[in-house]
Coordinates of C-alpha atoms in Angstrom, one line a residue:
M1 CA -36.4 71.6 5.0
Q2 CA -38.4 74.1 7.1
E3 CA -41.7 72.7 5.7
I4 CA -40.7 69.2 6.6
I5 CA -39.9 70.2 10.2
E6 CA -43.2 72.1 10.4
Q7 CA -45.1 69.2 9.1
A8 CA -43.4 66.8 11.5
L9 CA -44.3 69.2 14.3
D10 CA -47.9 69.2 13.2
Y11 CA -48.0 65.4 13.3
L12 CA -46.6 65.4 16.8
K13 CA -49.2 67.9 17.9
G14 CA -51.9 65.8 16.4
I15 CA -50.6 62.7 18.2
W16 CA -50.5 64.7 21.5
L17 CA -54.1 65.9 21.0
K18 CA -55.1 62.2 20.5
R19 CA -53.0 60.8 23.3
R20 CA -55.9 59.1 24.9
Y21 CA -55.5 56.4 22.3
I22 CA -52.0 55.8 23.6
I23 CA -53.5 55.2 27.1
V24 CA -56.1 52.9 25.7
A25 CA -53.5 50.8 23.7
T26 CA -51.0 50.6 26.5
W27 CA -53.6 49.5 29.1
M28 CA -55.1 46.9 26.7
I29 CA -51.8 45.4 25.6
C30 CA -49.3 45.8 28.5
P31 CA -51.1 44.1 31.4
V32 CA -52.0 41.1 29.2
A33 CA -48.6 40.8 27.7
W34 CA -46.9 41.2 31.1
V35 CA -49.0 38.5 32.7
V36 CA -48.4 36.1 29.8
I37 CA -44.6 36.8 30.0
S38 CA -44.4 36.3 33.7
Q39 CA -46.2 33.0 33.4
M40 CA -43.8 31.6 30.8
D41 CA -42.1 28.4 31.8
D42 CA -38.5 28.5 32.9
V43 CA -35.9 27.2 30.4
Y44 CA -32.7 25.5 31.5
E45 CA -29.6 25.4 29.3
S46 CA -26.9 22.8 29.6
E47 CA -23.7 22.9 27.6
A48 CA -20.5 20.9 27.2
K49 CA -17.1 22.1 26.0
V50 CA -14.9 19.7 24.0
Y51 CA -11.4 20.1 22.4
A52 CA -10.4 18.1 19.4
D53 CA -6.6 17.5 19.3
T54 CA -5.5 16.8 15.7
Q55 CA -1.7 16.9 16.4
S56 CA -1.0 13.2 16.3
I57 CA 2.6 11.9 16.6
L58 CA 1.9 9.2 14.1
G59 CA 1.2 11.8 11.3
P60 CA 4.9 12.5 10.5
L61 CA 5.9 8.9 11.1
L62 CA 3.3 7.5 8.6
R63 CA 3.7 10.2 6.0
G64 CA 4.1 8.6 2.6
L65 CA 3.2 5.1 4.0
T66 CA -0.5 5.6 4.5
V67 CA -3.3 7.7 3.1
Q68 CA -3.2 11.1 4.8
T69 CA -6.6 12.8 5.5
D70 CA -7.1 16.3 6.8
P71 CA -8.5 15.9 10.4
D72 CA -9.6 19.6 10.5
K73 CA -11.8 19.2 7.4
Q74 CA -13.1 15.9 8.8
I75 CA -14.1 17.6 12.1
S76 CA -15.7 20.5 10.2
Y77 CA -17.7 18.0 8.1
M78 CA -18.9 16.2 11.3
V79 CA -19.9 19.6 12.8
R80 CA -22.1 20.4 9.8
T81 CA -23.7 17.0 9.8
L82 CA -24.3 16.7 13.5
L83 CA -27.9 17.9 13.1
S84 CA -28.7 15.5 10.3
R85 CA -31.9 13.5 10.7
E86 CA -30.0 10.2 11.3
N87 CA -28.0 11.8 14.2
L88 CA -31.2 13.4 15.6
E89 CA -33.0 10.1 15.6
R90 CA -30.1 8.6 17.5
I91 CA -30.3 11.4 20.1
T92 CA -34.0 10.8 20.5
R93 CA -33.4 7.1 21.1
M94 CA -30.5 7.8 23.5
T95 CA -32.6 10.2 25.6
D96 CA -35.9 8.2 25.4
L97 CA -37.6 11.2 23.9
D98 CA -39.0 8.9 21.1
V99 CA -41.1 7.0 23.6
Q100 CA -42.8 10.2 24.8
V101 CA -44.5 10.9 21.4
Q102 CA -47.5 9.0 20.1
T103 CA -47.9 10.0 16.5
S104 CA -45.7 10.6 13.5
D105 CA -46.5 14.4 13.6
E106 CA -45.4 14.6 17.2
Y107 CA -42.2 12.8 16.3
E108 CA -41.5 15.2 13.4
A109 CA -42.2 18.1 15.7
L110 CA -39.7 16.6 18.2
I111 CA -37.0 16.2 15.5
N112 CA -37.5 19.8 14.5
T113 CA -37.3 21.0 18.1
L114 CA -34.0 19.2 18.6
K115 CA -32.7 20.5 15.3
N116 CA -33.5 24.1 16.2
G117 CA -32.5 23.8 19.8
I118 CA -29.1 22.0 19.7
E119 CA -26.3 24.4 19.0
I120 CA -22.7 23.6 18.3
R121 CA -20.3 26.5 18.1
K122 CA -16.6 26.8 17.4
A123 CA -14.5 29.1 19.6
G124 CA -11.8 30.9 17.6
R125 CA -9.5 29.1 15.2
E126 CA -8.7 26.2 17.4
N127 CA -10.8 23.0 17.4
Y128 CA -12.7 24.1 20.6
F129 CA -16.4 23.4 20.4
T130 CA -19.4 24.2 22.7
I131 CA -22.6 22.1 22.5
S132 CA -25.7 23.5 24.2
Y133 CA -29.4 22.8 24.5
Q134 CA -32.3 24.4 26.3
D135 CA -35.3 22.6 27.8
K136 CA -37.9 23.0 30.5
D137 CA -36.4 20.0 32.3
P138 CA -32.7 20.5 33.4
E139 CA -32.1 16.8 33.4
M140 CA -33.4 16.5 29.9
A141 CA -31.2 19.4 28.7
K142 CA -28.2 17.6 30.2
S143 CA -29.2 14.3 28.6
V144 CA -29.6 15.8 25.2
V145 CA -26.2 17.6 25.4
Q146 CA -24.5 14.4 26.6
S147 CA -26.1 12.4 23.7
A148 CA -25.1 15.0 21.1
L149 CA -21.6 15.0 22.5
T150 CA -21.4 11.2 22.3
V151 CA -22.8 11.2 18.7
F152 CA -20.3 13.8 17.7
I153 CA -17.3 12.0 19.0
E154 CA -18.4 8.5 17.8
N155 CA -19.1 9.8 14.3
T156 CA -15.8 11.5 14.0
L157 CA -13.8 8.5 15.3
G158 CA -15.9 6.0 13.3
E159 CA -15.6 8.0 10.1
N160 CA -12.0 6.9 9.4
R161 CA -12.8 3.3 10.0
S162 CA -15.9 3.4 7.8
E163 CA -13.9 5.1 5.0
S164 CA -11.1 2.5 5.5
D165 CA -13.5 -0.4 5.2
T166 CA -15.2 1.1 2.1
A167 CA -11.8 1.7 0.5
Q168 CA -10.7 -1.8 1.4
K169 CA -13.8 -3.3 -0.2
F170 CA -13.4 -1.1 -3.3
L171 CA -9.8 -2.1 -3.7
D172 CA -10.6 -5.8 -3.3
T173 CA -13.3 -5.5 -6.0
Q174 CA -11.0 -3.7 -8.4
I175 CA -8.1 -6.1 -7.7
K176 CA -10.3 -9.1 -8.5
E177 CA -11.5 -7.4 -11.7
Y178 CA -8.0 -6.5 -12.8
E179 CA -6.8 -10.0 -11.9
N180 CA -9.5 -11.5 -14.2
R181 CA -8.6 -9.1 -16.9
L182 CA -4.9 -9.9 -16.5
L183 CA -5.5 -13.7 -16.7
A184 CA -7.6 -13.1 -19.8
D185 CA -4.9 -10.9 -21.4
E186 CA -2.3 -13.5 -20.5
A187 CA -4.4 -16.3 -22.1
K188 CA -4.9 -14.2 -25.3
L189 CA -1.2 -13.4 -25.5
T190 CA -0.2 -17.1 -24.9
E191 CA -2.6 -18.3 -27.6
F192 CA -1.4 -15.7 -30.0
K193 CA 2.3 -16.6 -29.4
Q194 CA 1.5 -20.3 -29.9
K195 CA -0.3 -19.6 -33.1
Y196 CA 2.4 -17.5 -34.6
S197 CA 5.5 -18.9 -32.8
E198 CA 7.4 -19.4 -36.1
V199 CA 7.3 -15.7 -37.0
L200 CA 7.3 -14.1 -33.5
P201 CA 10.6 -13.0 -31.9
N202 CA 12.1 -15.3 -29.3
Q203 CA 15.5 -15.9 -27.8
F204 CA 16.9 -16.7 -31.3
G205 CA 15.6 -13.5 -32.8
G206 CA 12.7 -12.3 -34.8
Y207 CA 11.2 -13.3 -38.2
Y208 CA 14.0 -12.0 -40.3
S209 CA 16.6 -13.6 -38.1
K210 CA 14.7 -16.9 -38.4
L211 CA 14.5 -16.6 -42.1
N212 CA 18.2 -15.8 -42.4
N213 CA 19.1 -18.7 -40.1
A214 CA 16.9 -21.0 -42.2
K215 CA 18.6 -19.9 -45.4
E216 CA 22.0 -20.3 -43.9
S217 CA 21.1 -23.7 -42.7
L218 CA 19.8 -24.6 -46.2
K219 CA 23.1 -23.4 -47.8
S220 CA 25.1 -25.3 -45.2
I221 CA 23.2 -28.6 -45.7
E222 CA 23.4 -28.2 -49.5
L223 CA 27.2 -27.8 -49.2
I224 CA 27.4 -30.8 -47.0
L225 CA 25.2 -32.7 -49.5
S226 CA 27.5 -31.7 -52.3
E227 CA 30.6 -32.8 -50.4
T228 CA 29.1 -36.1 -49.5
Q229 CA 28.0 -36.7 -53.1
S230 CA 31.6 -36.0 -54.3
Q231 CA 33.0 -38.4 -51.7
L232 CA 30.5 -41.0 -53.0
K233 CA 31.5 -40.4 -56.6
N234 CA 35.2 -40.8 -55.7
A235 CA 34.5 -44.0 -53.7
V236 CA 32.6 -45.5 -56.6
A237 CA 35.3 -44.5 -59.0
Q238 CA 37.9 -46.0 -56.7
L239 CA 35.9 -49.3 -56.4
G240 CA 35.7 -49.5 -60.2
S241 CA 39.4 -48.9 -60.5
N242 CA 40.2 -51.6 -58.0
K243 CA 38.0 -54.1 -59.8
A244 CA 39.6 -53.2 -63.2
D245 CA 43.1 -53.5 -61.8
S246 CA 42.4 -56.9 -60.1
T247 CA 43.6 -58.7 -63.3
D248 CA 46.9 -56.9 -63.2
R249 CA 47.8 -56.6 -59.5
S250 CA 51.4 -56.6 -60.1
N251 CA 51.2 -53.3 -61.9
A252 CA 48.5 -51.8 -59.7
V253 CA 49.5 -48.9 -57.6
V254 CA 47.4 -48.2 -54.6
D255 CA 47.5 -44.9 -52.8
S256 CA 47.9 -45.6 -49.2
N257 CA 46.0 -42.5 -48.3
T258 CA 42.8 -43.9 -49.9
V259 CA 43.0 -47.2 -48.1
N260 CA 40.9 -47.5 -45.0
T261 CA 42.4 -49.4 -42.1
S262 CA 41.2 -50.4 -38.6
Y263 CA 43.5 -47.7 -37.2
D264 CA 42.1 -44.7 -39.0
D265 CA 39.5 -43.6 -36.4
R266 CA 42.0 -44.0 -33.5
I267 CA 44.6 -42.0 -35.4
V268 CA 42.0 -39.2 -36.0
E269 CA 41.1 -39.1 -32.3
L270 CA 44.7 -38.9 -31.3
E271 CA 45.5 -36.2 -33.8
S272 CA 42.6 -34.2 -32.4
M273 CA 43.7 -34.7 -28.9
L274 CA 47.3 -33.7 -29.8
D275 CA 46.0 -30.4 -31.3
S276 CA 44.1 -29.7 -28.1
L277 CA 47.1 -30.4 -25.9
L278 CA 49.4 -28.3 -28.0
L279 CA 47.1 -25.4 -27.5
K280 CA 47.6 -25.6 -23.8
Y281 CA 51.1 -27.1 -23.4
T282 CA 54.5 -27.3 -25.2
E283 CA 55.9 -30.3 -27.1
Q284 CA 58.0 -31.1 -24.0
H285 CA 55.0 -31.8 -21.9
P286 CA 54.6 -35.4 -20.8
D287 CA 51.0 -35.7 -22.0
V288 CA 52.0 -34.4 -25.4
K289 CA 54.9 -36.8 -25.7
E290 CA 52.7 -39.7 -24.7
V291 CA 50.1 -38.9 -27.4
Q292 CA 52.9 -38.4 -30.0
N293 CA 54.3 -41.8 -29.1
R294 CA 50.9 -43.5 -29.4
L295 CA 50.2 -41.7 -32.6
A296 CA 53.6 -42.8 -34.1
H297 CA 52.9 -46.4 -33.0
L298 CA 49.4 -46.4 -34.7
N299 CA 50.9 -44.9 -37.9
K300 CA 53.4 -47.7 -37.9
Q301 CA 50.6 -50.3 -37.4
R302 CA 48.6 -48.6 -40.2
K303 CA 51.5 -48.7 -42.6
K304 CA 52.2 -52.3 -41.7
E305 CA 48.6 -53.2 -42.5
I306 CA 48.7 -51.4 -45.8
D307 CA 52.0 -53.1 -46.7
E308 CA 50.5 -56.4 -45.9
Y309 CA 47.5 -55.5 -48.0
L310 CA 49.7 -54.6 -50.9
T311 CA 51.8 -57.7 -50.5
A312 CA 48.8 -59.8 -50.4
R313 CA 47.5 -58.2 -53.6
S314 CA 50.8 -58.9 -55.3
D315 CA 51.2 -62.5 -54.0
S316 CA 47.6 -63.7 -54.1
S317 CA 46.5 -63.1 -57.6
S318 CA 43.9 -65.8 -57.3
L319 CA 42.2 -64.0 -54.4
S320 CA 38.6 -63.2 -55.3
L321 CA 37.3 -59.7 -55.3
S322 CA 34.7 -60.5 -52.7
Q323 CA 37.4 -61.6 -50.3
N324 CA 39.5 -58.5 -50.9
P325 CA 39.3 -56.3 -47.6
V326 CA 40.0 -53.1 -49.5
I327 CA 37.1 -53.7 -51.9
Q328 CA 35.0 -54.7 -48.9
N329 CA 35.9 -51.5 -47.1
L330 CA 35.2 -49.4 -50.2
Q331 CA 31.8 -51.1 -50.6
I332 CA 31.0 -50.4 -46.9
Q333 CA 32.1 -46.8 -47.3
I334 CA 29.9 -46.4 -50.4
N335 CA 26.9 -47.7 -48.5
Q336 CA 27.5 -45.3 -45.6
L337 CA 27.9 -42.4 -48.0
E338 CA 24.6 -43.3 -49.7
N339 CA 22.8 -43.4 -46.4
Q340 CA 24.3 -40.1 -45.4
I341 CA 23.2 -38.6 -48.7
A342 CA 19.6 -39.8 -48.1
S343 CA 19.5 -38.4 -44.6
I344 CA 21.0 -35.1 -45.7
K345 CA 18.5 -34.8 -48.5
V346 CA 15.7 -35.1 -45.9
R347 CA 17.2 -32.4 -43.8
R348 CA 17.7 -30.2 -46.9
D349 CA 14.0 -30.6 -47.8
N350 CA 13.0 -29.6 -44.3
Y351 CA 15.1 -26.5 -44.4
A352 CA 13.8 -25.7 -47.9
Q353 CA 10.2 -26.1 -46.7
E354 CA 10.9 -23.9 -43.6
V355 CA 12.3 -21.2 -45.8
K356 CA 9.4 -21.4 -48.2
D357 CA 6.8 -21.2 -45.3
L358 CA 8.6 -18.2 -43.8
E359 CA 8.8 -16.4 -47.1
N360 CA 5.1 -17.1 -47.7
K361 CA 4.2 -15.4 -44.4
I362 CA 6.1 -12.2 -45.0
H363 CA 3.0 -10.4 -46.3
I364 CA 1.1 -11.0 -43.0
L365 CA 4.0 -10.1 -40.8
P366 CA 3.1 -6.4 -40.2
E367 CA -0.4 -7.3 -39.2
I368 CA 0.9 -10.0 -36.8
E369 CA 3.4 -7.5 -35.3
A370 CA 0.7 -4.9 -34.9
Q371 CA -1.6 -7.4 -33.1
L372 CA 1.3 -8.5 -30.9
T373 CA 2.1 -4.9 -30.0
G374 CA -1.6 -4.2 -29.1
L375 CA -1.8 -7.3 -27.0
N376 CA 1.5 -6.5 -25.2
R377 CA 0.4 -2.9 -24.6
G378 CA -3.0 -4.0 -23.2
Y379 CA -1.3 -6.6 -21.0
E380 CA 1.3 -4.1 -19.7
I381 CA -1.4 -1.5 -18.9
T382 CA -3.5 -4.1 -17.0
K383 CA -0.4 -5.4 -15.2
T384 CA 0.7 -1.9 -14.2
K385 CA -2.8 -1.1 -12.8
Y386 CA -3.0 -4.5 -11.1
E387 CA 0.4 -3.9 -9.4
E388 CA -0.6 -0.3 -8.5
L389 CA -3.8 -1.6 -6.9
L390 CA -1.9 -4.1 -4.9
K391 CA 0.3 -1.4 -3.5
R392 CA -2.7 0.7 -2.7
K393 CA -4.2 -2.2 -0.9
E394 CA -1.1 -2.6 1.2
T395 CA -1.2 1.2 2.0
A396 CA -4.9 0.9 2.9
Q397 CA -4.3 -2.0 5.2
L398 CA -1.5 -0.2 6.9
A399 CA -3.7 2.9 7.3
K400 CA -6.5 0.7 8.7
Q401 CA -4.2 -0.9 11.3
A402 CA -2.9 2.6 12.3
D403 CA -6.5 3.8 12.7
E404 CA -7.4 0.7 14.8
T405 CA -4.5 1.1 17.1
T406 CA -4.4 4.9 17.4
S407 CA -6.5 7.8 16.5
K408 CA -5.6 10.9 14.5
I409 CA -8.1 12.9 16.5
N410 CA -8.1 12.9 20.3
F411 CA -11.1 14.5 22.1
R412 CA -10.8 16.1 25.4
V413 CA -14.0 17.1 27.2
I414 CA -13.2 20.3 29.0
D415 CA -16.6 20.7 30.6
Q416 CA -19.0 17.8 31.1
P417 CA -22.7 18.6 30.6
R418 CA -24.5 19.3 33.9
A419 CA -28.1 19.8 34.9
P420 CA -28.4 23.5 35.6
K421 CA -30.0 24.7 38.9
D422 CA -30.8 28.2 37.7
P423 CA -33.0 28.8 34.6
S424 CA -31.3 30.5 31.6
G425 CA -34.5 31.8 30.2
P426 CA -36.8 33.0 28.8
P427 CA -35.4 36.6 28.8
R428 CA -38.5 38.0 30.6
I429 CA -37.0 41.4 31.2
L430 CA -36.4 41.9 27.5
F431 CA -39.8 40.6 26.7
L432 CA -41.4 43.0 29.2
I433 CA -39.6 46.0 27.9
G434 CA -40.2 44.9 24.3
S435 CA -44.0 44.5 24.9
T436 CA -44.1 47.9 26.6
I437 CA -42.4 49.5 23.6
L438 CA -44.7 47.7 21.3
A439 CA -47.8 48.9 23.2
F440 CA -46.6 52.5 23.1
G441 CA -45.9 52.1 19.4
V442 CA -49.4 50.8 18.7
G443 CA -50.8 53.8 20.7
L444 CA -48.7 56.3 18.8
G445 CA -49.8 54.7 15.5
L446 CA -53.5 54.9 16.5
S447 CA -53.1 58.5 17.6
L448 CA -51.5 59.5 14.4
L449 CA -54.1 57.6 12.4
V450 CA -57.0 59.2 14.2
S451 CA -55.4 62.6 14.0
Q452 CA -55.2 62.2 10.2
I453 CA -58.8 61.0 9.9
N454 CA -60.2 63.6 12.2
P455 CA -57.6 66.4 12.0
V456 CA -57.4 69.3 14.3
V457 CA -55.7 72.6 13.3
T458 CA -52.8 73.3 15.6
S459 CA -51.0 76.2 13.8
R460 CA -51.7 79.1 11.5
N461 CA -49.3 77.7 8.9
Q462 CA -51.5 74.6 8.8
V463 CA -54.5 76.7 8.1
T464 CA -52.7 78.5 5.3
R465 CA -51.4 75.3 3.9
E466 CA -54.9 73.7 3.9
T467 CA -57.0 76.7 2.8
G468 CA -54.5 78.7 0.8
I469 CA -55.7 81.9 2.7
P470 CA -52.9 83.8 4.5
V471 CA -53.3 84.1 8.2
F472 CA -52.0 87.3 9.8
G473 CA -52.6 86.5 13.4
I474 CA -54.1 84.1 16.0
V475 CA -56.4 84.5 19.0
S476 CA -55.8 82.5 22.1
A477 CA -58.6 80.9 24.1
T478 CA -59.5 82.7 27.3
E479 CA -59.5 81.1 30.7
N480 CA -63.3 81.4 30.8
L481 CA -63.8 78.8 28.1
G482 CA -62.1 76.1 30.3
L483 CA -60.1 74.7 27.4
Q484 CA -56.7 75.2 29.1
K485 CA -58.0 73.6 32.3
W486 CA -59.3 70.6 30.3
N487 CA -56.0 70.2 28.5
K488 CA -54.1 70.2 31.8
K489 CA -56.5 67.6 33.2
K490 CA -55.9 65.3 30.2
T491 CA -52.1 65.8 30.6
L492 CA -52.3 64.8 34.2
I493 CA -54.3 61.7 33.3
F494 CA -51.8 60.7 30.7
I495 CA -48.9 61.2 33.1
A496 CA -50.7 59.3 35.9
S497 CA -51.6 56.5 33.5
N498 CA -48.0 56.1 32.3
S499 CA -46.7 56.3 35.8
V500 CA -48.9 53.5 36.9
L501 CA -47.8 51.4 33.9
V502 CA -44.1 52.1 34.7
C503 CA -44.7 51.0 38.3
L504 CA -46.4 47.9 37.2
L505 CA -43.5 47.3 34.8
I506 CA -41.0 47.6 37.6
L507 CA -43.0 45.1 39.7
F508 CA -43.1 42.6 36.9
I509 CA -39.3 43.1 36.2
L510 CA -38.6 42.5 39.9
Y511 CA -40.8 39.4 39.8
A512 CA -38.8 38.2 36.8
M513 CA -35.5 38.8 38.5
F514 CA -36.4 37.4 42.0
P515 CA -39.4 35.1 41.5
E516 CA -38.8 32.9 44.6
Q517 CA -38.3 35.9 46.9
I518 CA -41.5 37.5 45.8
Q519 CA -43.6 34.3 45.6
A520 CA -42.7 33.3 49.2
P521 CA -44.4 36.4 50.9
L522 CA -47.4 36.1 48.6
K523 CA -47.9 32.4 49.5
G524 CA -47.6 33.4 53.2
M525 CA -50.3 36.1 52.9
L526 CA -52.6 33.7 51.1

């Protein structure tokens, strides 16, 4: 550690011996730098202060009804993008700076100057911003700040409307696309259902229900056919029996229940009506008694007709079979039964064919059901998305209307930009002091360099360190050699030189602080 200190002292002594280079460097650098700094043009700074209020009363009211955006993040984004090229070009047009340049290079330099010169700062956690700009012309500084403030506010307010329009167009496009897809899915589903309507489920059930119903219908129609065929068989037998007994009518016994009369249909209707009335009323009800009386009267008339028929058969043995009303009725009944059998057979064949067709399609039923499931699933997904997009569109329209009528962000300009009267720069005092320190630093560096190139021994330790020979003592120079006198003279020159520089520095600082007060006397003297 001692050696380091001694070596540092040797360097300082060498610099002190070569201090004339400090004088040279300071007198070469300082005057020139001070004159240049004093002639620098004044710079005027204009600034505006604005507060962005994001506490809108519509926020809680519209929560859940419209799309909620974070206004703080939106403002932060607009702050970061304020110095984008598009915004800077708008500022140049608003301030007419673009007409002052002639070439594209000058325009690019102007854009870079604005980008580097415009500052927007946020004060604390609140949305409190300061926009500032420096220029040689105070009016231009004010105009640039005013333009930047206008661009900032307009971009922030217009961002919501732009996003709403973009979202609206996107939703309209998607709704149209899903509407077309929904129509296509509906057409496919309708065509598929029409193609396989006989095996697809409907209000009467699915495939197996239809097959069971068809089989039940076939059994029922076969039973009806069997019953009708039995009735026909009995009627034919009865007709043959009547024809055989026509030769012996006296011994013929006719069952009155098998003889058709003109009163049979009316009797059946009244019996059915009587059953219905007895379900609702007692036998003492007037309507029930009226139907019973009419039914009794018709039964008497029927019995009378049968008796007349039997009497006619007994008394008129010569009556021909073709003129016998019973045989005629039996013949009519047989014809009706034959027609019914033919019609029933057609219906039976249709049911049988339906059962056969359904049974033949049982092997393709799983594939049809799988296709139907896929079509229904795709249709439901498309329908769900379509309905969701419609809801989103309504939400977007409501949000757009809210943005058009009110604003989530309200700007309050605290301080309007003004053209400053006093310059804000450049910081000449700092430049003067900095240039002085720089000049002294250069002088010290030159002195150290020269002392190392052309070293001078300043201590016995240095001799011992350089030669390796121990030094036991030193001899001081006498007054007669004049060395001490010359060293004192150089010291006085160094002090005088620096004193003059300090005085000049003070003058330049005063000129920087009070330029008008100093220039006025000088102009009067000239």
